[in-house]
Short mmCIF file of C-alpha atoms in Angstrom, two decimals:
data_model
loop_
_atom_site.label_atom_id
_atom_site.label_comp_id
_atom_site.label_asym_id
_atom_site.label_seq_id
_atom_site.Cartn_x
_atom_site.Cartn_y
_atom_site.Cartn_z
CA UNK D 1 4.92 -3.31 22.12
CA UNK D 2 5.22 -6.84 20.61
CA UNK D 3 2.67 -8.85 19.63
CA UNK D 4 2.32 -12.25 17.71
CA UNK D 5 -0.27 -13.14 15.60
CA UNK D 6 -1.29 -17.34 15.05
CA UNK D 7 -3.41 -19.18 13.58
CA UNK D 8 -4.31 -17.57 10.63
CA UNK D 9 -3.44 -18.40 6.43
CA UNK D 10 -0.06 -16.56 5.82
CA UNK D 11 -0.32 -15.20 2.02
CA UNK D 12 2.68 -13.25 2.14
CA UNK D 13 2.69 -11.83 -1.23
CA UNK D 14 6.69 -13.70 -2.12
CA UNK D 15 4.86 -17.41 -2.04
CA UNK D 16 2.98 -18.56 -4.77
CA UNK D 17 0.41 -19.71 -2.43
CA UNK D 18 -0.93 -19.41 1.18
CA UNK D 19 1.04 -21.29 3.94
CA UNK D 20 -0.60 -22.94 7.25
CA UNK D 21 1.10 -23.22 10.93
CA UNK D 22 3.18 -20.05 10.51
CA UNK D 23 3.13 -17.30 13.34
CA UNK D 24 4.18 -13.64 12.57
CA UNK D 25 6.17 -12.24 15.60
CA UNK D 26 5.86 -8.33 15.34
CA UNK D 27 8.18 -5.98 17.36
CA UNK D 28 8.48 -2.03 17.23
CA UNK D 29 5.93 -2.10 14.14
CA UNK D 30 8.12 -4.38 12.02
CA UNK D 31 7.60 -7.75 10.91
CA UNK D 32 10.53 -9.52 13.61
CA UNK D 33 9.63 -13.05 12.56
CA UNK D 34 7.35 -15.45 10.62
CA UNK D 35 7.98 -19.15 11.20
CA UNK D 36 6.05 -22.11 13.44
CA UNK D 37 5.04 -20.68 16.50
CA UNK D 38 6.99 -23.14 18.74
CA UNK D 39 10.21 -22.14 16.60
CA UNK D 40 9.85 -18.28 17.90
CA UNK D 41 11.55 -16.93 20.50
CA UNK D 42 8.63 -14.93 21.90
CA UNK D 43 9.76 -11.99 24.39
CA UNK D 44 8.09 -12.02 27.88
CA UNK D 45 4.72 -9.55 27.53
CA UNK D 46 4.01 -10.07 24.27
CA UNK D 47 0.16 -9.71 23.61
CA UNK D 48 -1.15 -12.74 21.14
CA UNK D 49 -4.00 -12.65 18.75
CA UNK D 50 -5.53 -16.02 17.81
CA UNK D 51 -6.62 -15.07 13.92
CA UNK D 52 -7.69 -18.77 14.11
CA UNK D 53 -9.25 -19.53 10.32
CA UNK D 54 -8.77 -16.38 9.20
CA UNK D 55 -5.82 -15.00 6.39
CA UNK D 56 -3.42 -12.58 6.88
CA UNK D 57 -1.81 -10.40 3.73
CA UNK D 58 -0.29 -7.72 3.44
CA UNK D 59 -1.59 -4.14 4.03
CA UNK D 60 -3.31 -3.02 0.99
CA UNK D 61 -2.02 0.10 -1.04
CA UNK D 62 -3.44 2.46 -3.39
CA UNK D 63 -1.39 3.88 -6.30
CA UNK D 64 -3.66 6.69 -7.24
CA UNK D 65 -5.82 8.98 -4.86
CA UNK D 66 -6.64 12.17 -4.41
CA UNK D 67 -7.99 12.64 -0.69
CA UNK D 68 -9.24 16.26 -1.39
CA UNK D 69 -10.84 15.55 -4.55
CA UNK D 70 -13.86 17.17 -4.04
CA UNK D 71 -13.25 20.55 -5.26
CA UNK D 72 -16.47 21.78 -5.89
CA UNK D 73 -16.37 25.42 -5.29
CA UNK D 74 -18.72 24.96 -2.47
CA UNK D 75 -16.95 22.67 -0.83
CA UNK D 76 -13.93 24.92 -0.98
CA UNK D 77 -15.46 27.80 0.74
CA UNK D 78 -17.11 26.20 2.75
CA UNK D 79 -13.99 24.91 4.44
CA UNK D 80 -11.06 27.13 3.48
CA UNK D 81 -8.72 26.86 6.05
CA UNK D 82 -9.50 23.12 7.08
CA UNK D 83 -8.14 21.26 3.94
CA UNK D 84 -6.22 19.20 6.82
CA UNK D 85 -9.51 17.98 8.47
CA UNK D 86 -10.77 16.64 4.50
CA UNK D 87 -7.57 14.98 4.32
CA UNK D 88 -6.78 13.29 7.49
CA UNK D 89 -10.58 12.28 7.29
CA UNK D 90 -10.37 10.96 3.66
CA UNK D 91 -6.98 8.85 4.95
CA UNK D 92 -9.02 7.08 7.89
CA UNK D 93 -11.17 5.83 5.67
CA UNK D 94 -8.95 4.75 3.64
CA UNK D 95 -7.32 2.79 6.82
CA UNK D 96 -11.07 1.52 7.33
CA UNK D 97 -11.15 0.12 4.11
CA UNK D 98 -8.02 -1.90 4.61
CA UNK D 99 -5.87 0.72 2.61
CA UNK D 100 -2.71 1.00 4.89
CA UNK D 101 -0.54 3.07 2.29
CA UNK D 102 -1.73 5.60 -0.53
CA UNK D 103 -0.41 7.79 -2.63
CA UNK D 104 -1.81 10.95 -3.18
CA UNK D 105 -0.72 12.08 -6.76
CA UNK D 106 -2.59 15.27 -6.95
CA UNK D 107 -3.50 17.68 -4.03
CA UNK D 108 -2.59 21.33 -2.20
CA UNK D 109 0.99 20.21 -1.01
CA UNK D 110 0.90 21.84 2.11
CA UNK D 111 -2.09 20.81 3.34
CA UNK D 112 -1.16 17.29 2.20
CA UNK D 113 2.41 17.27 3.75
CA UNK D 114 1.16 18.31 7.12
CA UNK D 115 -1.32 15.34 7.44
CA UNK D 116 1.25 12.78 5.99
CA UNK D 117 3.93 13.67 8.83
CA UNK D 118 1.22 14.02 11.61
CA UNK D 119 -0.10 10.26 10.78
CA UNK D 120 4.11 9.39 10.69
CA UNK D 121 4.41 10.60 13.94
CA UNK D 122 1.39 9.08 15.04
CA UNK D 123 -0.56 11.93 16.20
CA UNK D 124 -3.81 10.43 14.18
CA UNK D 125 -4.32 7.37 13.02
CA UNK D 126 -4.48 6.69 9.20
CA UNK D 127 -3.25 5.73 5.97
CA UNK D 128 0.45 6.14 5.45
CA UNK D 129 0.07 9.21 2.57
CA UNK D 130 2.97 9.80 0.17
CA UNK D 131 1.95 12.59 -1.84
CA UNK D 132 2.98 14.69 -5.22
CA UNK D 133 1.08 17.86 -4.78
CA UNK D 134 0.66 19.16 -8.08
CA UNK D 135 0.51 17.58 -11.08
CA UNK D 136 3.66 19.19 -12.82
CA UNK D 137 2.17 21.58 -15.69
CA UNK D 138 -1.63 21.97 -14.58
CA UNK D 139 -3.40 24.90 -13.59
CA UNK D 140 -5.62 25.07 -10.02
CA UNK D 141 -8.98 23.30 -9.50
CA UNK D 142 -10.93 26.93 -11.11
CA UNK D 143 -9.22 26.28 -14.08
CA UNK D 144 -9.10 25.44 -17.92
CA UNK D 145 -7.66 22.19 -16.41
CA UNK D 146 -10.70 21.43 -14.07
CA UNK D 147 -13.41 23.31 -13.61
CA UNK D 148 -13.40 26.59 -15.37
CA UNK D 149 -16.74 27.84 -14.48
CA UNK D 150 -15.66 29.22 -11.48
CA UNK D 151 -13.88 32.33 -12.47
CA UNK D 152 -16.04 35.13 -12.51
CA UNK D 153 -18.60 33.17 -10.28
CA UNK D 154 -15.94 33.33 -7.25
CA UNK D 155 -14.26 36.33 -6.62
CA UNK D 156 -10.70 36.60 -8.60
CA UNK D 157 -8.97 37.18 -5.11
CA UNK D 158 -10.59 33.55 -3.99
CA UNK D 159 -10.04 31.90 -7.52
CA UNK D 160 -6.61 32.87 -7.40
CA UNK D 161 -6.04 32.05 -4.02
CA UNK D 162 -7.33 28.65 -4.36
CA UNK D 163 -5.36 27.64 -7.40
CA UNK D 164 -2.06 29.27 -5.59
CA UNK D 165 -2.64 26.25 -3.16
CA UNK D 166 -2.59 23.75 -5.71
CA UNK D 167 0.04 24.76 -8.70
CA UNK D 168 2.82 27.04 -6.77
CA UNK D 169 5.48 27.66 -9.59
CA UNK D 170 4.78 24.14 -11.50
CA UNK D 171 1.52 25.16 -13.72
CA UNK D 172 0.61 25.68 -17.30
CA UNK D 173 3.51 28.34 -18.01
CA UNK D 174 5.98 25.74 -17.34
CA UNK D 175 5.17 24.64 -21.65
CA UNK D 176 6.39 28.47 -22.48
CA UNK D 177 9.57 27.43 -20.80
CA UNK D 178 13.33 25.94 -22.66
CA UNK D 179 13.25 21.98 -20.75
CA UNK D 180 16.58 23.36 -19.03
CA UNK D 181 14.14 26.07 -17.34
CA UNK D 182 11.70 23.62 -16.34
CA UNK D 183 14.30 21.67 -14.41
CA UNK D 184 14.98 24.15 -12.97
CA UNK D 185 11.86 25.05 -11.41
CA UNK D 186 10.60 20.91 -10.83
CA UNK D 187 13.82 21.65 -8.52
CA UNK D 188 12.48 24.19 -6.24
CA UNK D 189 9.34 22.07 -6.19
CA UNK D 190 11.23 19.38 -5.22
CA UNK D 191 13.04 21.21 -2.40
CA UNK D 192 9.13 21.45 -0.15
CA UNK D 193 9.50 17.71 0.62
CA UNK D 194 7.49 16.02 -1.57
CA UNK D 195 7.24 12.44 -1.78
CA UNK D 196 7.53 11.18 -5.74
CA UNK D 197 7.06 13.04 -8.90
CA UNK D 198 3.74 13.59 -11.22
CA UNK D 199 3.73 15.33 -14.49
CA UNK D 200 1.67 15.85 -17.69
CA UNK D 201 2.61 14.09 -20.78
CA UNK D 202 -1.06 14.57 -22.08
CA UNK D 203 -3.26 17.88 -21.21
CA UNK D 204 -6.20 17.07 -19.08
CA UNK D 205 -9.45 17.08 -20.83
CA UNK D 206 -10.40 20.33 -22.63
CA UNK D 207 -11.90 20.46 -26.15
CA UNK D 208 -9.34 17.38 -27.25
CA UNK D 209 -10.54 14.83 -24.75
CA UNK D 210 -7.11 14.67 -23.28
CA UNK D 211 -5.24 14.26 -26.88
CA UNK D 212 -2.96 17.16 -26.78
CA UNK D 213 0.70 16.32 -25.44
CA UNK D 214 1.97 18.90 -23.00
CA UNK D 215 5.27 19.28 -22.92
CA UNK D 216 7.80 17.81 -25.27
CA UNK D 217 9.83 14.56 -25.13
CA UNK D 218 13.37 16.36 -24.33
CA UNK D 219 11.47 17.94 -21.38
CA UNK D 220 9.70 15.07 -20.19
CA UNK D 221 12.55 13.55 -19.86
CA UNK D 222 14.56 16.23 -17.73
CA UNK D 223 11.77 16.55 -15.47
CA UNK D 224 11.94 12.62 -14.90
CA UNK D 225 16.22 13.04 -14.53
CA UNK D 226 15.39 15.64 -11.90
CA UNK D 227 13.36 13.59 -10.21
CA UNK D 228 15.33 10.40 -10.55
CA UNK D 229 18.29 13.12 -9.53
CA UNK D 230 16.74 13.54 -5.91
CA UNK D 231 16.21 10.18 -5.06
CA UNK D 232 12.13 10.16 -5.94
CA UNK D 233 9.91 8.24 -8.79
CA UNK D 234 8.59 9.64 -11.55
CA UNK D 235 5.20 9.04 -12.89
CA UNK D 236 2.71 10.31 -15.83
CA UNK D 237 -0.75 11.43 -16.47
CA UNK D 238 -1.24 10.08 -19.73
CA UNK D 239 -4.34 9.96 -22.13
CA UNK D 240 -2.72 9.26 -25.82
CA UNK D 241 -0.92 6.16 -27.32
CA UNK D 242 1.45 8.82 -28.19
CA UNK D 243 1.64 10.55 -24.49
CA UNK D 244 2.05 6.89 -23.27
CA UNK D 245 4.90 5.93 -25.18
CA UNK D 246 6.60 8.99 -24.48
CA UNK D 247 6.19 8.87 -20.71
CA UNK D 248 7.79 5.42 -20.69
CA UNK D 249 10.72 6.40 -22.83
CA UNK D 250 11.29 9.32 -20.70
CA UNK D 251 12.05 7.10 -17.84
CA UNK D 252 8.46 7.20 -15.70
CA UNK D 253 8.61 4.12 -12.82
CA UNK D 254 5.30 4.65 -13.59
CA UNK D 255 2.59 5.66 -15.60
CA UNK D 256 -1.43 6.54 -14.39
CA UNK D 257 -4.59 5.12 -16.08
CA UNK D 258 -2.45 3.40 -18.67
CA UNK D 259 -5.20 1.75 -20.53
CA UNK D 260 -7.15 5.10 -21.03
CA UNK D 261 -5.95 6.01 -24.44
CA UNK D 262 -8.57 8.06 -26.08
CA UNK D 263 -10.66 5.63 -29.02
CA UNK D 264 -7.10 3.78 -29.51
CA UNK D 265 -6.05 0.67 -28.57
CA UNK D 266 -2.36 0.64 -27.11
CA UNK D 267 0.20 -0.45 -30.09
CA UNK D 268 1.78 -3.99 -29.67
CA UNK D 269 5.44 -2.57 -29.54
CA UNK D 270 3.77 -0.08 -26.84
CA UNK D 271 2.39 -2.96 -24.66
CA UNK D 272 5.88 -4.92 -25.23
CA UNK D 273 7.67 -1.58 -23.78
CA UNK D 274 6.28 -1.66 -20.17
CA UNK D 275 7.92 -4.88 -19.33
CA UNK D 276 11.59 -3.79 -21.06
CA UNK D 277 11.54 -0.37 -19.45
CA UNK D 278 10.04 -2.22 -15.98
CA UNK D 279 7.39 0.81 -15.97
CA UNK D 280 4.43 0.24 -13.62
CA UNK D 281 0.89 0.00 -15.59
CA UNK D 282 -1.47 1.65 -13.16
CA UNK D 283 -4.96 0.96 -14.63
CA UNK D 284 -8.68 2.11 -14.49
CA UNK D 285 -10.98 -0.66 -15.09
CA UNK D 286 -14.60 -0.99 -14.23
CA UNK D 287 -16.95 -4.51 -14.00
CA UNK D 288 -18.56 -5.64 -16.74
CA UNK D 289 -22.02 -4.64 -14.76
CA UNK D 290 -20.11 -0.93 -14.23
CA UNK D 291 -19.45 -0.62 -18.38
CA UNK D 292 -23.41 -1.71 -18.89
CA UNK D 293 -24.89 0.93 -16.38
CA UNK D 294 -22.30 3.75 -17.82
CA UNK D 295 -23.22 2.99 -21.16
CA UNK D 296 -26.65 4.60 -20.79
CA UNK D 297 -25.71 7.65 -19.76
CA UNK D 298 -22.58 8.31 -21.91
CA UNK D 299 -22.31 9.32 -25.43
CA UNK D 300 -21.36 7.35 -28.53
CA UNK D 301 -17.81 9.17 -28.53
CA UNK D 302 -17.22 8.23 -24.95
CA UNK D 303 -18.45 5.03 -24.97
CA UNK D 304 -15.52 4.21 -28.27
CA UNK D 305 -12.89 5.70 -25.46
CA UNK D 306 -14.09 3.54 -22.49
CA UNK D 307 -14.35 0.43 -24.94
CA UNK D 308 -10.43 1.17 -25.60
CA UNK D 309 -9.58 1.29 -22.14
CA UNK D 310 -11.28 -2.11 -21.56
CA UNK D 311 -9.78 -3.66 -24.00
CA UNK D 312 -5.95 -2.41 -22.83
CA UNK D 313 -6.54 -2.93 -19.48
CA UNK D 314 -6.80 -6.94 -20.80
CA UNK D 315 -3.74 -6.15 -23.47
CA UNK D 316 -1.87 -4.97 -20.53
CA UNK D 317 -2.39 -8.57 -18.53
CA UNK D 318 -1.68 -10.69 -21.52
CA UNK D 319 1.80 -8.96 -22.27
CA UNK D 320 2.93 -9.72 -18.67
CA UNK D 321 3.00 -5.94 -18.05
CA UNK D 322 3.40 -4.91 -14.18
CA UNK D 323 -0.30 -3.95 -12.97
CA UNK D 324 -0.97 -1.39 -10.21
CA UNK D 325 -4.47 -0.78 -8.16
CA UNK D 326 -5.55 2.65 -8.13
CA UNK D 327 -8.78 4.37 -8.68
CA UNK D 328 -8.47 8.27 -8.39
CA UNK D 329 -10.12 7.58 -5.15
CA UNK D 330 -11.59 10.30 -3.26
CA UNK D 331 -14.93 11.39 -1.26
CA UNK D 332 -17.89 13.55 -2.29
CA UNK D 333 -20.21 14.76 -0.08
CA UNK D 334 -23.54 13.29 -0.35
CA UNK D 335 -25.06 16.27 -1.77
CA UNK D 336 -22.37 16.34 -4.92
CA UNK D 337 -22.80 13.06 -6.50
CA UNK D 338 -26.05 13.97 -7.52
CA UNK D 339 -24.51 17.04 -9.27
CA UNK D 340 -24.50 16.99 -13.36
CA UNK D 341 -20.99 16.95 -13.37
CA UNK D 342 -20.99 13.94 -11.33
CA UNK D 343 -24.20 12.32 -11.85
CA UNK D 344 -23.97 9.96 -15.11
CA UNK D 345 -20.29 9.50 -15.48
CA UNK D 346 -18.11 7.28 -14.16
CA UNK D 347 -18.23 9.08 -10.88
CA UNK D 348 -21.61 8.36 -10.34
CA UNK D 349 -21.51 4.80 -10.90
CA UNK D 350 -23.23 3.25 -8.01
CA UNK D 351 -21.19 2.53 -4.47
CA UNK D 352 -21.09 -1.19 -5.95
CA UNK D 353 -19.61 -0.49 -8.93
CA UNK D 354 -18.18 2.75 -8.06
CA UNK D 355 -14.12 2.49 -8.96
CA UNK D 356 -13.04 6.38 -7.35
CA UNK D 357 -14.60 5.54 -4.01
CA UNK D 358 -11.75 5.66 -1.61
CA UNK D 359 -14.04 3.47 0.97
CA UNK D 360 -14.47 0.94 -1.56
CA UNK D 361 -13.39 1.36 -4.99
CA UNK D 362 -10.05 -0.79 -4.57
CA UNK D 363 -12.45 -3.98 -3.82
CA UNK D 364 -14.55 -2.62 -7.49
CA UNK D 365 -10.90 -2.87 -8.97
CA UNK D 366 -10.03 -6.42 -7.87
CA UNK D 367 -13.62 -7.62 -9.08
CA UNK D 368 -12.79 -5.55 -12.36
CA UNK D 369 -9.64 -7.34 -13.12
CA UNK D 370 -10.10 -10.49 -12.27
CA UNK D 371 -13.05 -10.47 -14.92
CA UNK D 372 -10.42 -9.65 -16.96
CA UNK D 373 -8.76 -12.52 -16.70
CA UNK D 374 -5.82 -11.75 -13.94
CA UNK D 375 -4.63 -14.82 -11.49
CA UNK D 376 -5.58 -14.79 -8.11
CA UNK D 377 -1.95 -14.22 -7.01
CA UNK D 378 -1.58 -11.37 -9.17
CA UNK D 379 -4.28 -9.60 -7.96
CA UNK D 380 -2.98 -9.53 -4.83
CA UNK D 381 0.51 -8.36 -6.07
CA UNK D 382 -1.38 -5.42 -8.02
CA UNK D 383 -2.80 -4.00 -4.58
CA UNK D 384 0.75 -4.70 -2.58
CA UNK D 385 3.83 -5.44 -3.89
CA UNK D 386 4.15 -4.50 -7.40
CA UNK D 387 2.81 -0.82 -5.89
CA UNK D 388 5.77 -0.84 -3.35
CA UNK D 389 7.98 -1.86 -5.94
CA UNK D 390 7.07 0.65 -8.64
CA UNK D 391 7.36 3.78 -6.14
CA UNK D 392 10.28 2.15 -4.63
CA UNK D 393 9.33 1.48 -1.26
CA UNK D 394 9.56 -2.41 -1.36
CA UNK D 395 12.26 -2.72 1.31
CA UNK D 396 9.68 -1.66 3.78
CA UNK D 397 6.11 -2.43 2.32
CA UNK D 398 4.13 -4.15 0.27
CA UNK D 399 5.09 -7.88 0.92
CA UNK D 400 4.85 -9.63 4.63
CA UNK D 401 8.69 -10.55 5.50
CA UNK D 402 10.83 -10.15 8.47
CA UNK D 403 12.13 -6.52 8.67
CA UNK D 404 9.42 -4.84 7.15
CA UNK D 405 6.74 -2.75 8.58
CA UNK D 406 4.11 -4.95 10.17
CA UNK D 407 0.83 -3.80 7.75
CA UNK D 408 -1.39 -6.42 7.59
CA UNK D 409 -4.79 -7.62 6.59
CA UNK D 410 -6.77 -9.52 8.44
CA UNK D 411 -9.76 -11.46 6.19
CA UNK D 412 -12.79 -13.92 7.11
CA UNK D 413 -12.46 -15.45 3.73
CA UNK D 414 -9.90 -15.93 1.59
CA UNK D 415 -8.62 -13.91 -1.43
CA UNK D 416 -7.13 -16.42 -3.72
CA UNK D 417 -10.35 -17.89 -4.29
CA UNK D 418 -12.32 -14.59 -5.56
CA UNK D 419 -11.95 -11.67 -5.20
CA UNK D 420 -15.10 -10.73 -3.49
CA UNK D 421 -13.62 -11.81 -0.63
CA UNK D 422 -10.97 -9.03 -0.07
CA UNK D 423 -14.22 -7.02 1.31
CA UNK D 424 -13.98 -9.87 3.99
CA UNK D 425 -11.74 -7.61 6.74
CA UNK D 426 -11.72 -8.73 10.08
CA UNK D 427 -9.04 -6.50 11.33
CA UNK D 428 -6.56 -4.19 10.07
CA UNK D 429 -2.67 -3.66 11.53
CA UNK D 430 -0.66 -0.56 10.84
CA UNK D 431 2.55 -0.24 12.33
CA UNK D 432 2.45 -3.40 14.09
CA UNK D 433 -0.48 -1.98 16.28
CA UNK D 434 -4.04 -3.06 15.58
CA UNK D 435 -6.69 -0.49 14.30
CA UNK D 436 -9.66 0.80 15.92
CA UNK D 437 -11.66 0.49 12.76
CA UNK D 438 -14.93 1.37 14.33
CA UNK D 439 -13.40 4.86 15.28
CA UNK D 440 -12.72 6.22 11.43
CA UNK D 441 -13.26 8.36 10.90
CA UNK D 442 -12.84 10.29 14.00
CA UNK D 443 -14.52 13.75 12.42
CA UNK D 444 -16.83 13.20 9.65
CA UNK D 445 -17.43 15.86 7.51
CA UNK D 446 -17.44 14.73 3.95
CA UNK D 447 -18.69 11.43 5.12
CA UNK D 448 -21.36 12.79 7.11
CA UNK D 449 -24.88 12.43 6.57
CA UNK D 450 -26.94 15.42 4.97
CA UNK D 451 -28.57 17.31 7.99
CA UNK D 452 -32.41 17.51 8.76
CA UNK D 453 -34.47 19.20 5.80
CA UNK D 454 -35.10 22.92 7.58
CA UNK D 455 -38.44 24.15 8.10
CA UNK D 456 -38.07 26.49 5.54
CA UNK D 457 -36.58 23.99 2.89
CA UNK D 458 -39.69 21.53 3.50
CA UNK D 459 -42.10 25.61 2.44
CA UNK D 460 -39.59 26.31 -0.27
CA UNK D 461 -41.81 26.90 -3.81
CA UNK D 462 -39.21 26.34 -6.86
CA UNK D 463 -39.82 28.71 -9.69
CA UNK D 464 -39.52 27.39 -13.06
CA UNK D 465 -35.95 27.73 -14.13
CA UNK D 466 -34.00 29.14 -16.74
CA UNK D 467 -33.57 26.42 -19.21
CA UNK D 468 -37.37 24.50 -18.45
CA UNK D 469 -38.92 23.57 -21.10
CA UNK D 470 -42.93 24.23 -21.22
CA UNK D 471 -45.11 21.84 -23.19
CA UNK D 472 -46.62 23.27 -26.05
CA UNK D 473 -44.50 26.41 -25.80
CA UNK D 474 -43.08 26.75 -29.46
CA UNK D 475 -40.14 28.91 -28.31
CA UNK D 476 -39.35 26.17 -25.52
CA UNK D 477 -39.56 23.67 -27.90
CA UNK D 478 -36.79 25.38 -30.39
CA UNK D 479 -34.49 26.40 -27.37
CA UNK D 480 -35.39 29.84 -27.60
CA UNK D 481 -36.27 30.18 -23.80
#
């Protein structure tokens, strides 16, 4: 199928600026031509669509999601054996949203793999996935490493059975291990077909906030050589000036939420190392209106960290560092986010200012940045090619030139004068072939809404729990009920 696309605004992501009177001629779901319409040599059939004041760009990507993020132990049970469903319905709406390629960087492999090559074949629509699996050197979602209150609640058989899905032979034990060991086992990892590499320089959260480093600098580095070895990217969770640096000495193409450090600012010669060692920044930032409604739910020792990551994320644009969109995007079922461990943190932002909604958190992000001070033009390039470039995958995406595969944006308004206006989509073009937008996603289940209160929820009496506090009750009042 061919079709050609005039009238619109070409930004193609390689000019510094939009360009007028340019056609783009798309056949077999790559980019055959751009040039003046009357200069293309337009094959009998082809269907035209008149995007008449209107801009086209590039597909956007995502650097960072997780499209089964919710792990909530409900959640889990409640659909064991349909991890595919969550995934493929997480990447539609990710298409929706105008999100033609993301990369999953944590997630049950399997599960994850099967979707990606179904969508490749075309079997259901949706964003292009790349995916990691596990994070190399964390345990399962029950876990130290996520949500330990699980064990013992679940049965072990479940628990276990659960974290088996995520962490295979690349979890915690992989720190007891010599870094020649290690590489050997990232091998065998590497041998189930996934996409790009993701490891732990720092732990991930625990009683240190993320401080500890977890594994050593002579491993970090094998596991990037191994990596580098089969052809893939490597990237790093980080949370440390210290688990930073050594990530980008080991090699990483990339490193995740860069500017969250802890309660310290990223060292000059730090900042100065991203652009010598071409590593990809991937940051986390939130709106200025985002930091004011988290601050009044957050503690004084999170509030120092988030104030750090602020202030990199606009160290990071100053030194000319190479910035990547991402937002740990995922989706929660409407039941969850009002759930302590979701409610009042930066998960529960609202949808607005909500960065880790996969719907719309990448249109938070561009708000985010360009607050902090980033050019229209590189905005763009943060969401497109700089993504492509940094996993390696530029001679196919992330820019719109002839060759390339035909993902495309189609906005009412356009994006080099705010960034508000990238939630402008007037169409969206995968593979050359245009999206049935109002179709995703084509199951809802996460995205569903909440079902009709039952008769016996609307009688249900609710005791006084353990934990409520009675006034005038001396005992309540000391915490000893």
């Amino acid at each position: 199928m061919s079709l050609l696309l005039t009238g619109a605004t070409v930004i193609d992501g390689v000019a510094d600026k939009g360009i007028d009177g340019r056609a783009i001629l798309i056949e077999n779901g790559r980019i055959a031509a751009i040039d003046r319409p009357d200069a293309l040599a337009v094959p009998a059939g082809t269907e035209t669509l008149d995007f008449s004041g209107k801009f086209l760009i590039p597909g956007l990507m995502n650097a960072n999601v997780h499209l089964l993020v919710n792990i909530m132990f409900e959640t889990l049970v409640r659909y064991e054996g349909r991890y595919e469903d969550l995934i493929a319905e997480a990447a539609q709406v990710a298409l929706k949203g105008g999100l033609t390629t993301v990369f999953d960087t944590w997630g049950p492999r399997r599960a994850l793999m099967a979707v990606r090559d179904r969508i490749d074949r075309g079997e259901t629509p949706g964003s292009r996935i790349r995916c990691a699996g596990n994070i190399v050197g964390f345990d399962g979602p029950f876990s130290d490493d996520f949500d330990k209150r699980i064990p013992g609640v679940g049965s072990s058989h479940f628990v276990d059975r659960v974290n088996a899905t995520w962490v295979e032979n690349v979890g915690r034990h992989l720190m007891w291990l010599t870094p020649e060991e290690v590489g050997k086992e990232v091998r065998a990892y590497l041998e189930r077909g996934i996409d790009f590499v993701k490891y732990a320089s720092n732990e991930h959260g625990g009683a240190s906030a993320g401080a500890f480093i977890q594994f050593s600098e002579r491993t970090q580095r094998v596991i990037v050589e191994e990596a580098h070895r089969a052809g893939l990217t490597a990237q790093a969770h980080t949370s440390s000036v210290e688990g930073l640096r050594m990530a980008i000495e080991a090699g990483c193409d990339l490193v995740q939420h860069a500017n969250t450090t802890g309660p310290t600012e990223i060292p000059r010669e730090t900042l100065e190392l991203f652009a010598e060692k071409n590593c990809g920044a991937v940051l986390f930032p939130l709106t200025d209106n985002g930091f004011k409604v988290l601050k009044e739910s957050i503690s004084d020792p999170e509030w120092t960290i988030w104030k750090a990551s602020d202030a990199n994320a606009r160290h990071l644009v100053e030194a000319g560092a190479s910035i990547l969109l991402a937002n740990d995007g995922g989706i929660f079922a409407p039941e969850v986010m009002s759930e302590p461990m979701i409610k009042g943190t930066w998960n529960g932002l609202p949808e607005d200012e909500g960065l880790n909604r996969l719907a719309t958190g990448h249109f938070v992000w561009l708000r985010a940045m360009e607050e902090k001070g980033m050019a229209p033009m590189a905005l763009l390039h943060a969401a497109t090619r700089n993504i492509a470039e940094a996993y390696h995958v530029d001679d196919d995406l992330g820019t719109l030139e002839a060759g390339k595969i035909a993902d495309l944006v189609v906005l009412d308004e356009n994006p080099l004068l705010g960034a508000k206006n990238y939630q402008s989509i007037h169409a969206v073009i995968k593979d050359g072939a245009l999206v049935d937008r109002d179709a995703l996603p084509e199951q809802p289940l996460l995205t569903a809404d909440l079902p009709p209160e039952l008769e016996e929820e609307a009688r249900y009496k609710r005791a006084l729990h353990h934990g409520a506090r009675l006034p005038g009750c001396p005992s309540c009042v000391n915490g000893n009920h």
